[in-house]
CSV table of C-alpha atoms and ligand atoms in Angstrom, one decimal:
chain,number,residue,atom,x,y,z
A,2,MET,CA,-27.4,-41.8,21.6
A,3,ALA,CA,-27.7,-38.2,22.6
A,4,PHE,CA,-28.6,-34.9,21.0
A,5,ARG,CA,-26.7,-31.6,22.0
A,6,GLY,CA,-27.6,-27.9,21.9
A,7,SER,CA,-25.8,-24.7,23.4
A,8,CYS,CA,-26.5,-20.9,24.0
A,9,LEU,CA,-25.6,-18.4,21.2
A,10,CYS,CA,-22.2,-17.8,23.3
A,11,GLY,CA,-21.5,-22.0,23.9
A,12,SER,CA,-21.2,-20.9,27.6
A,13,VAL,CA,-23.8,-23.7,28.6
A,14,GLN,CA,-24.3,-26.8,27.1
A,15,TYR,CA,-26.2,-29.5,27.5
A,16,GLN,CA,-27.6,-33.3,26.2
A,17,ILE,CA,-30.3,-34.2,26.1
A,18,ASP,CA,-31.3,-38.1,25.2
A,19,GLN,CA,-34.3,-37.4,23.7
A,20,LEU,CA,-37.8,-35.2,23.6
A,21,ASP,CA,-40.2,-36.8,25.6
A,22,GLY,CA,-43.1,-34.2,24.1
A,23,PRO,CA,-44.0,-32.6,20.9
A,24,ILE,CA,-42.5,-29.3,20.0
A,25,VAL,CA,-45.3,-27.4,20.5
A,26,HIS,CA,-45.0,-23.7,19.4
A,27,CYS,CA,-46.0,-21.2,22.7
A,28,HIS,CA,-47.9,-17.9,21.1
A,29,CYS,CA,-48.2,-17.0,25.0
A,30,THR,CA,-46.9,-13.5,26.5
A,31,THR,CA,-44.9,-14.5,28.3
A,32,CYS,CA,-42.5,-16.2,25.7
A,33,ARG,CA,-42.9,-13.5,22.8
A,34,LYS,CA,-41.9,-11.7,25.4
A,35,ALA,CA,-39.1,-14.2,27.2
A,36,GLN,CA,-38.2,-15.3,23.7
A,37,ALA,CA,-38.3,-11.7,21.4
A,38,SER,CA,-40.4,-14.0,18.7
A,39,GLN,CA,-43.5,-14.2,17.5
A,40,TYR,CA,-43.7,-17.6,19.8
A,41,ALA,CA,-41.4,-19.7,21.5
A,42,SER,CA,-40.6,-23.5,20.1
A,43,THR,CA,-40.6,-26.0,22.9
A,44,GLY,CA,-40.6,-29.6,23.7
A,45,ARG,CA,-40.7,-31.4,27.0
A,46,VAL,CA,-37.7,-33.7,28.2
A,47,LEU,CA,-37.8,-35.5,31.6
A,48,ARG,CA,-35.0,-34.8,33.6
A,49,ASP,CA,-33.6,-37.9,33.7
A,50,HIS,CA,-32.9,-37.1,29.6
A,51,PHE,CA,-31.5,-33.9,30.6
A,52,ARG,CA,-27.7,-32.6,31.4
A,53,ILE,CA,-26.1,-29.6,31.6
A,54,THR,CA,-22.7,-30.1,30.7
A,55,ALA,CA,-21.0,-27.6,30.5
A,56,GLY,CA,-21.8,-23.6,31.7
A,57,GLU,CA,-24.7,-24.2,34.4
A,58,GLU,CA,-23.1,-21.2,36.6
A,59,GLN,CA,-23.6,-19.1,33.4
A,60,LEU,CA,-27.4,-20.1,33.8
A,61,GLN,CA,-29.7,-17.0,35.5
A,62,GLU,CA,-33.3,-17.6,36.2
A,63,PHE,CA,-36.6,-15.6,35.9
A,64,GLU,CA,-39.6,-16.3,38.1
A,65,SER,CA,-42.3,-15.4,35.1
A,66,SER,CA,-45.2,-16.1,36.6
A,67,PRO,CA,-45.4,-18.1,40.2
A,68,GLY,CA,-43.2,-21.4,40.2
A,69,LYS,CA,-42.3,-21.0,36.9
A,70,LEU,CA,-38.7,-20.4,36.4
A,71,ARG,CA,-37.1,-19.3,32.6
A,72,LYS,CA,-33.4,-20.1,32.6
A,73,PHE,CA,-30.8,-18.1,30.0
A,74,CYS,CA,-27.4,-17.9,29.7
A,75,ARG,CA,-26.4,-14.7,31.4
A,76,THR,CA,-23.6,-13.6,29.2
A,77,CYS,CA,-25.4,-14.0,25.9
A,78,GLY,CA,-29.2,-13.7,26.7
A,79,THR,CA,-29.7,-17.1,25.0
A,80,HIS,CA,-33.4,-18.5,26.9
A,81,VAL,CA,-32.4,-22.2,26.8
A,82,PHE,CA,-35.1,-23.9,28.8
A,83,ALA,CA,-37.8,-23.1,31.6
A,84,GLU,CA,-39.0,-25.6,34.6
A,85,ARG,CA,-40.8,-26.1,37.4
A,86,ALA,CA,-39.4,-27.5,40.2
A,87,SER,CA,-42.6,-29.7,40.6
A,88,ASP,CA,-42.8,-31.2,37.1
A,89,PRO,CA,-40.6,-34.9,36.1
A,90,TYR,CA,-39.6,-32.3,32.8
A,91,VAL,CA,-38.1,-29.8,31.8
A,92,ILE,CA,-39.2,-27.9,29.3
A,93,LEU,CA,-36.4,-27.4,26.7
A,94,ARG,CA,-36.4,-24.7,23.9
A,95,VAL,CA,-36.2,-26.3,21.0
A,96,GLY,CA,-34.0,-23.9,18.9
A,97,THR,CA,-30.4,-23.9,21.5
A,98,LEU,CA,-30.4,-27.8,19.9
A,99,ASP,CA,-27.6,-28.0,18.0
A,100,ASP,CA,-28.2,-31.4,16.8
A,101,ASP,CA,-31.5,-33.3,14.5
A,102,PRO,CA,-34.2,-34.8,17.3
A,103,GLY,CA,-35.7,-36.4,14.7
A,104,ARG,CA,-39.2,-34.6,15.3
A,105,SER,CA,-41.0,-31.4,13.5
A,106,PRO,CA,-43.2,-29.5,15.6
A,107,ALA,CA,-46.1,-31.2,16.3
A,108,MET,CA,-49.0,-27.7,17.0
A,109,HIS,CA,-49.2,-24.1,17.8
A,110,ILE,CA,-50.8,-23.2,21.1
A,111,TRP,CA,-51.5,-19.8,23.1
A,112,THR,CA,-52.4,-18.7,19.2
A,113,CYS,CA,-55.4,-16.2,21.1
A,114,HIS,CA,-52.4,-13.9,22.3
A,115,ASP,CA,-50.5,-13.0,18.9
A,116,VAL,CA,-50.6,-10.2,18.5
A,117,ALA,CA,-51.7,-9.3,14.5
A,118,TRP,CA,-48.8,-6.7,13.8
A,119,LEU,CA,-46.4,-9.6,13.8
A,120,THR,CA,-48.8,-12.7,12.9
A,121,ASP,CA,-46.4,-14.7,10.1
A,122,GLY,CA,-49.0,-15.4,7.7
A,123,ASP,CA,-48.2,-17.6,3.9
A,124,ASP,CA,-48.0,-14.4,2.0
A,125,VAL,CA,-44.9,-13.5,3.4
A,126,PRO,CA,-42.3,-14.0,1.4
A,127,ARG,CA,-39.8,-16.7,2.3
A,128,HIS,CA,-35.2,-16.2,1.3
A,129,ALA,CA,-32.7,-18.8,1.7
A,130,GLU,CA,-30.6,-16.0,3.0
A,131,TRP,CA,-30.9,-11.9,2.7
A,132,GLN,CA,-33.9,-10.3,1.0
A,133,PRO,CA,-32.6,-10.0,-2.8
A,134,GLY,CA,-31.7,-6.5,-3.5
A,135,ARG,CA,-29.6,-6.0,0.1
B,202,ZN,ZN1,-24.8,-17.8,25.9
B,203,ZN,ZN1,-45.2,-20.1,26.5
């Protein structure tokens, strides 16, 4: 069984056989900037378990630190995965999965990079859809 994923515009499509590590929310500054979000939800996938099935030519890369390439769709900007050439795995941005990989987030890392104004404490109201009165 394979789990499917894609970028926002649908140009880039991929499949994974499984996540080969826990789902980790990374709060580091480069992830915050790359995702334009408080943190990036990531999971390791062995290269043998990861296949781009469409739109490989759409992937643009940015070297965010020496040897670390962040790959994103050149049309819609979705950050799909990051990799280091020497690693046997890619670091998938699990928010791009269309199927449920059967795992839940296990931890937050690099919270020392958090900026106080973007911290999502438990006291922040949650709404299933738009906020009331909008
Ligand atoms: Zn796209
Ligand atoms: Zn990070």
